[in-house]
XYZ file of C-alpha atoms in Angstrom:
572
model
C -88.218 -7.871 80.577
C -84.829 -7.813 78.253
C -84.813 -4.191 79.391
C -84.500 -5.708 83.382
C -82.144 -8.111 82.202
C -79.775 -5.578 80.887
C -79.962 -3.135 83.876
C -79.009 -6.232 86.014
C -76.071 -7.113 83.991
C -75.043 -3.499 83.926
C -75.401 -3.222 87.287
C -73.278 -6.221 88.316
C -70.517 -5.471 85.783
C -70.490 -1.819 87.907
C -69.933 -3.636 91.052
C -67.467 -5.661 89.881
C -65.621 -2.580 88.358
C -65.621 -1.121 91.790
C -64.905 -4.270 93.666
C -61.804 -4.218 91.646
C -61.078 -0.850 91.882
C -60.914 -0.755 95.208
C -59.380 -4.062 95.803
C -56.211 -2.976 93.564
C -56.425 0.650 95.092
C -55.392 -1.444 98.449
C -53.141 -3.821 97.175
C -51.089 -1.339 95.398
C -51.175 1.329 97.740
C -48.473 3.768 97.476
C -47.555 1.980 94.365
C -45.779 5.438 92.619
C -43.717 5.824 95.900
C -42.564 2.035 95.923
C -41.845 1.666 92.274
C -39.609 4.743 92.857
C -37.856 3.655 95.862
C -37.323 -0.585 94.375
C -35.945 1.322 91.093
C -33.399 2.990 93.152
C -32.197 0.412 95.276
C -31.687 -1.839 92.235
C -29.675 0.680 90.728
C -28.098 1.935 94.065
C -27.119 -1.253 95.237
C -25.671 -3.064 92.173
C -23.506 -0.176 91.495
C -22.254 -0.153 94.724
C -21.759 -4.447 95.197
C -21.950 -5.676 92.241
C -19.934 -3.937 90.334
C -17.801 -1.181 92.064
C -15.437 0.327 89.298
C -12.406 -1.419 91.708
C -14.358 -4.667 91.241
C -12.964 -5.250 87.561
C -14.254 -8.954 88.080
C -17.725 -7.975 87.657
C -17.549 -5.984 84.716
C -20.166 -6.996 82.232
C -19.666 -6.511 78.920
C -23.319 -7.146 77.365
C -24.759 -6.838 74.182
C -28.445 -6.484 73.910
C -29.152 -9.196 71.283
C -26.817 -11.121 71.954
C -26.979 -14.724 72.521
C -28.032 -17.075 75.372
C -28.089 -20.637 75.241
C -31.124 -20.469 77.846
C -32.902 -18.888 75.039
C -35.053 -16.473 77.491
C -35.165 -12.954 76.371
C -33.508 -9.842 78.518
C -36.267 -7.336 79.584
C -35.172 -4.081 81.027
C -37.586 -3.522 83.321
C -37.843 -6.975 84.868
C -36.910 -6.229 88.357
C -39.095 -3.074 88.467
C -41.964 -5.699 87.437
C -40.690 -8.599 89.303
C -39.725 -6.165 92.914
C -43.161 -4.783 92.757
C -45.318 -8.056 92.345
C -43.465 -9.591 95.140
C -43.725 -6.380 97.392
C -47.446 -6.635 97.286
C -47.753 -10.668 97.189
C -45.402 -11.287 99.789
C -46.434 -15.300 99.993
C -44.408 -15.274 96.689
C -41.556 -14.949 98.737
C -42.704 -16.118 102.264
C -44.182 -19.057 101.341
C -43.561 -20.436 97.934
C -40.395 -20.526 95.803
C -40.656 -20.057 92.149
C -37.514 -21.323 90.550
C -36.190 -23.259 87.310
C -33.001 -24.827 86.143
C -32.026 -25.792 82.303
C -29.730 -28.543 82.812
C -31.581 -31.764 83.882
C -30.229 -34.330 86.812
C -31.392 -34.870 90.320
C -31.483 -31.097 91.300
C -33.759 -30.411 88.433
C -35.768 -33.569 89.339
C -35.426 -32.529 93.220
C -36.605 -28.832 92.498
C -39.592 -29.961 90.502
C -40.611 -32.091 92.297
C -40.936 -29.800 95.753
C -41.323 -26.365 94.563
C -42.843 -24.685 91.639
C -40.788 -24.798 88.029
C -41.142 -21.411 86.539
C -40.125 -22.272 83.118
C -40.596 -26.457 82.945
C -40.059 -26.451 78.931
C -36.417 -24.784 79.618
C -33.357 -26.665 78.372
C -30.048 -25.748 77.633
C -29.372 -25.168 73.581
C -25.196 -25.634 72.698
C -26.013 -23.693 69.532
C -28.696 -21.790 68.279
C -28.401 -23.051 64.910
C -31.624 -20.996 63.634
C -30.931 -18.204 64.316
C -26.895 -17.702 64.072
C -26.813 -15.387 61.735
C -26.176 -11.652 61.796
C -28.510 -8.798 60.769
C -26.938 -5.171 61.068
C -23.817 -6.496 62.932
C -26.244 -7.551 65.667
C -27.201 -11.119 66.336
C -30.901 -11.834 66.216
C -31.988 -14.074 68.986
C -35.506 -16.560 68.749
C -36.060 -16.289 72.361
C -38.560 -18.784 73.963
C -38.822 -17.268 77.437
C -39.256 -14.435 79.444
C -38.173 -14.733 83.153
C -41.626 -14.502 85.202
C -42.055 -12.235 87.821
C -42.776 -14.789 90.648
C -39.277 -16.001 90.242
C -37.712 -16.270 93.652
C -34.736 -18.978 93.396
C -32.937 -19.091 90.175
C -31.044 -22.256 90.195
C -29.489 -22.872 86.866
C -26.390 -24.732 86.286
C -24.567 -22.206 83.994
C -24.691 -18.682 85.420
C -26.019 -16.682 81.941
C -27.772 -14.646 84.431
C -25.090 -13.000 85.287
C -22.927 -12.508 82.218
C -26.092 -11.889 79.503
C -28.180 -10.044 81.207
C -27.887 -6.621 82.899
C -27.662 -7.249 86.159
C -30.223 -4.920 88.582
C -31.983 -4.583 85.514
C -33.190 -8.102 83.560
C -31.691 -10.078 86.017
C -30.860 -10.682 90.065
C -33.109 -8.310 91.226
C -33.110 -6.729 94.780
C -35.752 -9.678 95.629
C -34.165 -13.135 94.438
C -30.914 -15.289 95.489
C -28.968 -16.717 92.249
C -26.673 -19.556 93.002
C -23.676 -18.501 91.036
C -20.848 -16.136 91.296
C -19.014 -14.120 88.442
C -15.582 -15.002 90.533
C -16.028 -18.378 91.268
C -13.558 -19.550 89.147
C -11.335 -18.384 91.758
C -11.020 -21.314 93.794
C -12.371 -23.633 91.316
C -9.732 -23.187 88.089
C -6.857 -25.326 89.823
C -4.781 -23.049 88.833
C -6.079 -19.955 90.963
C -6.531 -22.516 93.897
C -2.874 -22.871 94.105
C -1.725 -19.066 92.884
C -3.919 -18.150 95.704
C -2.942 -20.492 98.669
C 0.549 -19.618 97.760
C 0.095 -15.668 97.814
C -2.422 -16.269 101.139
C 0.509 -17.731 102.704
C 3.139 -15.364 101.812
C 0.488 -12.345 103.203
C 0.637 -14.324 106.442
C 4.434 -14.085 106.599
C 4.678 -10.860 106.028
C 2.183 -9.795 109.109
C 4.390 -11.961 111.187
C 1.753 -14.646 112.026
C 3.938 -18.230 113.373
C 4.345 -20.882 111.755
C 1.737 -23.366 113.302
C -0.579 -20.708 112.094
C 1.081 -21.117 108.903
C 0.850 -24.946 108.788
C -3.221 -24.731 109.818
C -3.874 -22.001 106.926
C -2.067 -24.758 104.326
C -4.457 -26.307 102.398
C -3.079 -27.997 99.992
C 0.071 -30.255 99.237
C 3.552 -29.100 97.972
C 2.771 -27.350 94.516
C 4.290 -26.135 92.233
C 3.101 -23.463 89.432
C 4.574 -24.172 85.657
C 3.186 -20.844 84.929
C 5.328 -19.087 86.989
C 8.929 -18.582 86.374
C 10.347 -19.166 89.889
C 8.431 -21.838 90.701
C 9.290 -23.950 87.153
C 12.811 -23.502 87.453
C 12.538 -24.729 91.370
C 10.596 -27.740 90.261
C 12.378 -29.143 87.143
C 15.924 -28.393 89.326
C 14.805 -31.209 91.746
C 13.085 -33.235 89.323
C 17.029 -33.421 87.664
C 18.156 -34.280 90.186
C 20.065 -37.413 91.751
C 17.540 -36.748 95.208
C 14.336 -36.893 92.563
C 15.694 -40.217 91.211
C 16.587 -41.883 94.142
C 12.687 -41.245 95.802
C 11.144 -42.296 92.502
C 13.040 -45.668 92.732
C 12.008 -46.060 96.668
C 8.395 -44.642 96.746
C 6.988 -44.607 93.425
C 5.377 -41.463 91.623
C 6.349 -38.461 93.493
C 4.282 -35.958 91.744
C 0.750 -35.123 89.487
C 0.247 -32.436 86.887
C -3.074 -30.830 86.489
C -4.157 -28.507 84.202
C -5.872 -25.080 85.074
C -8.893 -23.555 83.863
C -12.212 -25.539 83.650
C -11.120 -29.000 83.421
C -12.702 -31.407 85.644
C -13.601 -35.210 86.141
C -10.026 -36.485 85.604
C -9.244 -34.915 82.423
C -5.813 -32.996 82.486
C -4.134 -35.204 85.503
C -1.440 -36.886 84.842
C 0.800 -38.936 87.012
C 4.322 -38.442 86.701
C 5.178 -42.108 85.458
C 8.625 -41.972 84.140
C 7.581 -41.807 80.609
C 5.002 -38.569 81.336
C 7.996 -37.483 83.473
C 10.062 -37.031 79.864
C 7.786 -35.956 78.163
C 7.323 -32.948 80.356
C 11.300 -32.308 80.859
C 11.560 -32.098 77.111
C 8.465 -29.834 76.478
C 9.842 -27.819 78.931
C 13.487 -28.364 77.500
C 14.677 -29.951 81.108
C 13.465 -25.762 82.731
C 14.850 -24.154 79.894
C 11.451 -22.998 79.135
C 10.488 -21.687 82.423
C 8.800 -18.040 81.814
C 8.508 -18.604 78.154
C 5.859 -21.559 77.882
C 2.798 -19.926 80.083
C 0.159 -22.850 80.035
C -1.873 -23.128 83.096
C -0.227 -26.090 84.278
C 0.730 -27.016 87.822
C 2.680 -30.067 89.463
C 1.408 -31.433 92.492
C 3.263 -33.406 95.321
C 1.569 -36.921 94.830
C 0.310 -38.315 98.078
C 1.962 -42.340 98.044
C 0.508 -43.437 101.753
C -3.386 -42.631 101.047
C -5.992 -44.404 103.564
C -6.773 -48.011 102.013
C -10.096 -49.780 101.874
C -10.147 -53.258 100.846
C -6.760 -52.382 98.999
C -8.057 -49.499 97.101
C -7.401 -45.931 97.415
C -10.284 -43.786 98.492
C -10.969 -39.691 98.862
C -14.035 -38.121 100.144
C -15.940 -35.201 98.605
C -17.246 -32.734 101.108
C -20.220 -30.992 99.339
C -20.330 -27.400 100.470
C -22.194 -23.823 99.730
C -20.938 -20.244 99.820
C -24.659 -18.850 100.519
C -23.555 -15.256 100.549
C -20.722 -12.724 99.983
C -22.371 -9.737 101.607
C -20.681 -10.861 104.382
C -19.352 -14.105 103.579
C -21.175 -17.257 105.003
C -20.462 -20.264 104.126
C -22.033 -24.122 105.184
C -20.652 -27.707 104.492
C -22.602 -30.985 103.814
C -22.302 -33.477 106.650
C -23.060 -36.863 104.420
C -19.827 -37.126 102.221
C -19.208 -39.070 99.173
C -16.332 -41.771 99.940
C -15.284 -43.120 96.100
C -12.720 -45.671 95.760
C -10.615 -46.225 93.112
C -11.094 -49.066 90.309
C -7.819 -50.763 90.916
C -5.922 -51.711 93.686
C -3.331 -49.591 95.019
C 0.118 -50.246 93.951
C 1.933 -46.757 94.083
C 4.478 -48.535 91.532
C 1.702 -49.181 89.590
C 1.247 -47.370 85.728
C -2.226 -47.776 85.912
C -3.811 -44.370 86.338
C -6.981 -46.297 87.938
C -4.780 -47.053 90.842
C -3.849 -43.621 91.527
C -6.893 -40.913 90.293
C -10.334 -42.051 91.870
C -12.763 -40.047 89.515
C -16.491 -40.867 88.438
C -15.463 -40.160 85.198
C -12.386 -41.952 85.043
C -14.427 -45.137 86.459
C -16.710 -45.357 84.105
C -14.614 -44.572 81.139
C -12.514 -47.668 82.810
C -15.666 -49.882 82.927
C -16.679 -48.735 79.179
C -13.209 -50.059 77.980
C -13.944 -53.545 80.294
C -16.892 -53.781 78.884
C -17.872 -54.558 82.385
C -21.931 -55.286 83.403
C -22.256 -52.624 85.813
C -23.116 -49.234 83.998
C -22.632 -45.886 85.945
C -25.653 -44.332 83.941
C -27.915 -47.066 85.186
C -30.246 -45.642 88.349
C -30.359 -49.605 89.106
C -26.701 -50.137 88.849
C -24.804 -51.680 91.928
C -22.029 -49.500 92.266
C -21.553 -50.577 96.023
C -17.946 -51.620 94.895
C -17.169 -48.355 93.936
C -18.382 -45.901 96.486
C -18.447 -47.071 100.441
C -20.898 -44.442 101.918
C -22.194 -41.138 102.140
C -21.823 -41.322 106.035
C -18.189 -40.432 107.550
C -19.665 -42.245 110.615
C -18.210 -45.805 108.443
C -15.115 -44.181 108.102
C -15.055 -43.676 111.941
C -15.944 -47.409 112.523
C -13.328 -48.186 110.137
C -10.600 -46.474 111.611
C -11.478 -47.670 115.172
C -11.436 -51.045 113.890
C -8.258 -50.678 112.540
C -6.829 -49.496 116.176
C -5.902 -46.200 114.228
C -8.042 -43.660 116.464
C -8.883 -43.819 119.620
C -11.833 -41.101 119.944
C -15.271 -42.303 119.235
C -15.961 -38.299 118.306
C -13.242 -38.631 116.182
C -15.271 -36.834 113.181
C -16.704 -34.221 115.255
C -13.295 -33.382 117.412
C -10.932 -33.400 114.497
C -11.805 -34.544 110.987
C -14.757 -31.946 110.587
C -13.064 -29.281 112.496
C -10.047 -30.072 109.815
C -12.440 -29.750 107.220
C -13.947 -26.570 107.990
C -11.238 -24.370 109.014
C -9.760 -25.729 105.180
C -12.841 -24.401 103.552
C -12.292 -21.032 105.566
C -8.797 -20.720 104.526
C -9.583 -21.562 100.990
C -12.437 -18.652 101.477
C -9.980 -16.331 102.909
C -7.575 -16.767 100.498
C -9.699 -15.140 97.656
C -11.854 -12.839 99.873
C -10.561 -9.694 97.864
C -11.467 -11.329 94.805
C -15.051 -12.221 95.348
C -17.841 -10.026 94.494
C -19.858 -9.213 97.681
C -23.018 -9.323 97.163
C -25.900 -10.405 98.997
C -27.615 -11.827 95.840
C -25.200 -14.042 94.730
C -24.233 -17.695 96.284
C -21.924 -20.387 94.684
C -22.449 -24.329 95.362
C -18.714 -26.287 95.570
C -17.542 -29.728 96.589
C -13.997 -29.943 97.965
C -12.201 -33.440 97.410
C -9.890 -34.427 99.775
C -7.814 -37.626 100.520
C -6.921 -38.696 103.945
C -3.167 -40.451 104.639
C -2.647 -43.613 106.266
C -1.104 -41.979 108.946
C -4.757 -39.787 109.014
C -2.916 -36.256 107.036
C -5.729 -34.522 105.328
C -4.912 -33.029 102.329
C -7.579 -30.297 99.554
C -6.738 -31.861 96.558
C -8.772 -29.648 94.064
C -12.717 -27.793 94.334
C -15.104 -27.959 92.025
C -18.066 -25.521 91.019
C -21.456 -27.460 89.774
C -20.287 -30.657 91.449
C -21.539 -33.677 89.724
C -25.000 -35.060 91.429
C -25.079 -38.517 89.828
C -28.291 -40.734 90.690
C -26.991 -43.688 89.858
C -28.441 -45.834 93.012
C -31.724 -44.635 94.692
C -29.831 -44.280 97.655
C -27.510 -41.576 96.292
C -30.598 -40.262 94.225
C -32.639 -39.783 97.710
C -29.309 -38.409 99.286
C -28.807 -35.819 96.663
C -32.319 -34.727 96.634
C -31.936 -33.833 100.054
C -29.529 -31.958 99.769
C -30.689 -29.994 97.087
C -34.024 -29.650 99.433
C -31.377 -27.977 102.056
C -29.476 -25.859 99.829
C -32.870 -24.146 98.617
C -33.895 -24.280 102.578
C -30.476 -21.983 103.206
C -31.145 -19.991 100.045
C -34.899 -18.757 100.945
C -34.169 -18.030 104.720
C -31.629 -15.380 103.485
C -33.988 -14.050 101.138
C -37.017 -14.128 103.091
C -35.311 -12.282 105.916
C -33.925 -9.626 103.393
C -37.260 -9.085 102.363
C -38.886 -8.366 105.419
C -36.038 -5.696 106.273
C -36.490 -4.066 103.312
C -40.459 -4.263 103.203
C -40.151 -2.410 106.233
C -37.457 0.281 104.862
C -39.915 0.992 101.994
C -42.910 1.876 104.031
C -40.975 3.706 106.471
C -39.390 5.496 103.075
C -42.949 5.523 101.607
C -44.685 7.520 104.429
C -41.467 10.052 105.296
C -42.432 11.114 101.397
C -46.247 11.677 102.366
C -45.604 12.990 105.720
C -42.739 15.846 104.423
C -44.348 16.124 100.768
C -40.664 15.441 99.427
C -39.474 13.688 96.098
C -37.125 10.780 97.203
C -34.124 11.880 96.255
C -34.860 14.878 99.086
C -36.334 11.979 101.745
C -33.428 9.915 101.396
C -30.726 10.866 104.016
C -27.180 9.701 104.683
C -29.283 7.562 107.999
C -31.316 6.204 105.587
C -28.581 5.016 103.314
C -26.508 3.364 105.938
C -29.941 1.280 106.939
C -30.193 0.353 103.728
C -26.509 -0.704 103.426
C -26.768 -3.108 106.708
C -30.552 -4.589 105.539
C -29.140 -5.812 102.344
C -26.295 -7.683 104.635
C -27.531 -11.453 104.995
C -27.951 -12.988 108.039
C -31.004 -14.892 109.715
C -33.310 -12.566 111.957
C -36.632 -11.455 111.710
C -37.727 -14.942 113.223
C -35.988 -16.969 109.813
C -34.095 -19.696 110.666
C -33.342 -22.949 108.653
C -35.482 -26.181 109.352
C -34.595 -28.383 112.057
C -33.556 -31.467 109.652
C -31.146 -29.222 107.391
C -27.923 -31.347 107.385
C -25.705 -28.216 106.226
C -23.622 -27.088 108.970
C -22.442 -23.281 109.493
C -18.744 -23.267 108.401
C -18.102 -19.272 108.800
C -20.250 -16.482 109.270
C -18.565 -12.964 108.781
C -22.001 -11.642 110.817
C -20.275 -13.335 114.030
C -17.453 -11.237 116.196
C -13.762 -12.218 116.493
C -13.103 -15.687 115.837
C -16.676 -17.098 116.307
C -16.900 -15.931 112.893
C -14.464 -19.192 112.068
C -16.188 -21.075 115.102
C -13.318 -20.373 117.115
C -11.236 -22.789 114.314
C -8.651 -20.027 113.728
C -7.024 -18.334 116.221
C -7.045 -14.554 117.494
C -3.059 -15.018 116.631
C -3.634 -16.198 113.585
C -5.959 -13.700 111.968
């Protein structure tokens, strides 16, 4: 009887054996072939996008032990893991999203709660005070993590994935969408938003292109650029002089200085009250210094007739995503935040409340107040502070008012403003973005409307703030970060299925001819791979019906539809 007993069990645990067998025999099919083929298109196609030897942007310089404050350890064969687990499970990819983000907020709490959280223990660690030491010149790292191979969506909110990892390799493999750039600081360092729009501009002269084409391609106010010897000397000559004084006296502030680099939320901007304006002059020794002292510091024309509500100054932030680079394709956010400032408008006023409408600057104000109403509280009533996310008040407003006439006022002018901005700010770095069709950036774009309806980029932003501090705003930004994913995955999932289908048709040319791959692949084959790893929508993608983003510019598109006919033929 124990004898029967163990011939059964044998006998099942041979089935099962073969069951499996033959169930990963089909699964994996061709798996030699594919492994080969993902491990050169990795390779072939980060060398060739992501970091051309022209593209000096995108150079890594990596280290492999050194640090990251994400804690998850490098592996070198990741995307050969990673590529082939998705290639065979393509529901990873079609169906689900796999993602995880360090930094918590309401686009952690949004992308846990609606798709799955690869790593939910992972935080962000400043310093990794146990292990900061050094063993044979190299640092010694206690990772925590390993990036799983289901992961689809990275969405963190510093981009370590790109700087301390090896990119093709550990990290942004042929199937996943990261939502950072290595160039973004391009148009978000003030700095380089200004340097740019100036050198756009002059490129424009010098093809000839008129000047209403010059005045639509302006983005920005008057600036000028500290840094820059030309520009210094032009700016403290007027601010000596007798025309400088005269305006002050009449209108108020005439100008704002804002520091470059990565300073956001109101620090570094200050308004040129007479006492900041004397401090500067002597720093700067009245221009003397112009070409000698190099700090990243620019001085902006101050805007003294802004739109008014209830006495206050307001601006609106226009939320917006660069979802590729390979071509470029951008969308904006059609619910805007509209923040007021803390104190009424008085552009005589020497209150910087009055003048610089920033989160940050409004709750540091209510801090000092000691005022009830705290901006960390999701309860708070901040009404007072922020109108709406919907232009469509501002609209009402403004008819109200007798100011517009046009009851599509948004839709005929104040988007169509908007958007060809955010293509002219695009354009104006295009040469110094890395294209690649991995890679995606999420911005916000602040911009301030004149009373006699001017608009006006004052600065954009990378990792925008997504404060929950009603459950209005909370439900708003979770939406949003719901539609940025929604834009993210239709890119990839179409990606995938043109390459799934390049890989078989790869896959049986080496069975049919009997060739290695390097023999199979031909200079036909090359150029299809070339335009599959292009994003656009096809293969039956598209993005949900309720996605609130708006297409802003789509390089995919011929002649000016590209811009949505927002630019003109004369123009470009």
């Amino acid at each position: 009887m124990f004898g029967k007993v163990i011939v059964l069990i044998m006998s099942i645990l041979s089935q099962l054996l073969i069951y499996n067998f033959i169930r990963t025999s089909l699964v994996y099919k061709n798996k030699q072939e594919v492994e080969q083929i993902l491990t050169y298109l990795n390779k072939y196609l980060t060398t060739t996008y992501y970091a051309p030897l022209a593209n000096h942007s995108a150079v890594q310089i990596y280290l492999p032990f050194q640090y990251n404050s994400i804690l998850v350890k490098p592996e070198y064969d990741y995307c050969k893991r990673s590529d082939i687990y998705k290639f065979y499970h393509p529901d990873v990819i079609m169906t689900d999203t796999y993602t995880f983000r360090e930094a918590r907020g309401v686009i952690r709490d949004a992308l846990r709660s609606s798709y799955y959280d690869c790593i939910p223990k992972m935080y962000y660690k400043i310093q990794n005070t146990e292990s900061n030491h050094i063993h044979s010149n190299k640092y010694l790292v206690l990772s925590k993590y390993v990036l799983p191979e289901q992961l689809t969506l990275p969405f963190t909110y510093y981009d370590q994935l790109i700087h301390k990892f090896k990119v093709g390799q550990a990290s942004l493999c042929l199937f996943q969408k990261y939502n950072h750039l290595p160039s973004r600081h391009v148009l978000s360092h003030k700095d380089n938003l200004m340097n740019n729009q100036y050198k756009y501009i002059d490129s424009l002269r010098e093809k000839g292109v008129d000047q209403e084409c010059i005045n639509n391609a302006t983005f920005i106010p008057k600036t000028y650029r500290l840094f820059q010897k030309q520009d210094c000397k032009e700016f403290f000559d007027y601010l000596n002089s007798d025309e400088y004084k005269n305006k002050i006296a009449e209108e108020g502030p005439q100008f704002i200085t804002k520091v470059g680099l990565e300073v956001h939320r109101g620090r570094g901007i200050k308004v040129l009250f007479p006492a900041e304006t004397k401090k500067l002059q002597e720093t700067y020794r009245y221009g003397k210094r112009c070409g000698v002292d190099h700090s990243l510091l620019v001085a902006q024309q101050y805007i003294g007739n802004p739109m008014l509500y209830n006495n206050h100054k307001i601006e609106f932030r226009i939320y917006w995503v660069l979802a590729s680079t390979n071509p470029i394709i951008a969308y904006a956010y059609d619910k805007t935040l509209i923040r007021r400032c803390i104190a009424p408008f008085d552009k005589f006023s020497l209150n910087k409340e009055a003048h610089v409408c920033n989160t940050a600057i409004v709750k540091s104000t209510l801090k000092q107040r000691e005022s009830d109403l705290d901006m960390d509280d999701e309860n708070a009533d901040e009404s007072e502070l922020y109108i709406d996310w919907k232009l469509d008040y501002l609209q009402e407003l403004l008819l109200k008012q007798g100011k517009i006439k046009d009851k599509k006022w948004l839709k005929n002018h104040l988007y169509p403003t908007v958007d060809r901005m955010i293509i002219h700010a695009i354009k104006s770095v295009e040469g110094q973005i890395t294209k690649d069709s991995r890679l995606a950036e999420f911005f916000a774009a602040d911009f301030i409307l004149t009373d006699d309806l001017k608009i006006h980029i004052m600065e954009i932003n990378y990792n925008p703030q997504t404060l929950k501090t009603t459950p209005a705003r909370q439900k708003q930004h979770t939406k949003m970060t719901q539609d940025m994913i929604d834009i993210q995955n239709a890119y990839l999932r179409s990606k995938y299925l043109r390459f799934k289908k390049i890989i078989l048709k790869i896959v049986a040319k080496m069975k049919k001819e009997k060739k290695p791959l390097d023999q199979t692949l031909t200079p036909k084959i090359i150029e299809e791979i070339n335009e599959a790893y292009k994003d656009k929508l096809d293969q039956g993608i598209k993005l949900q019906d309720d996605n609130l983003f708006r297409l802003v510019m789509d390089e995919n598109l011929a002649g000016t539809k590209q811009y949505k006919d927002l630019i003109q033929t004369k123009c470009l």
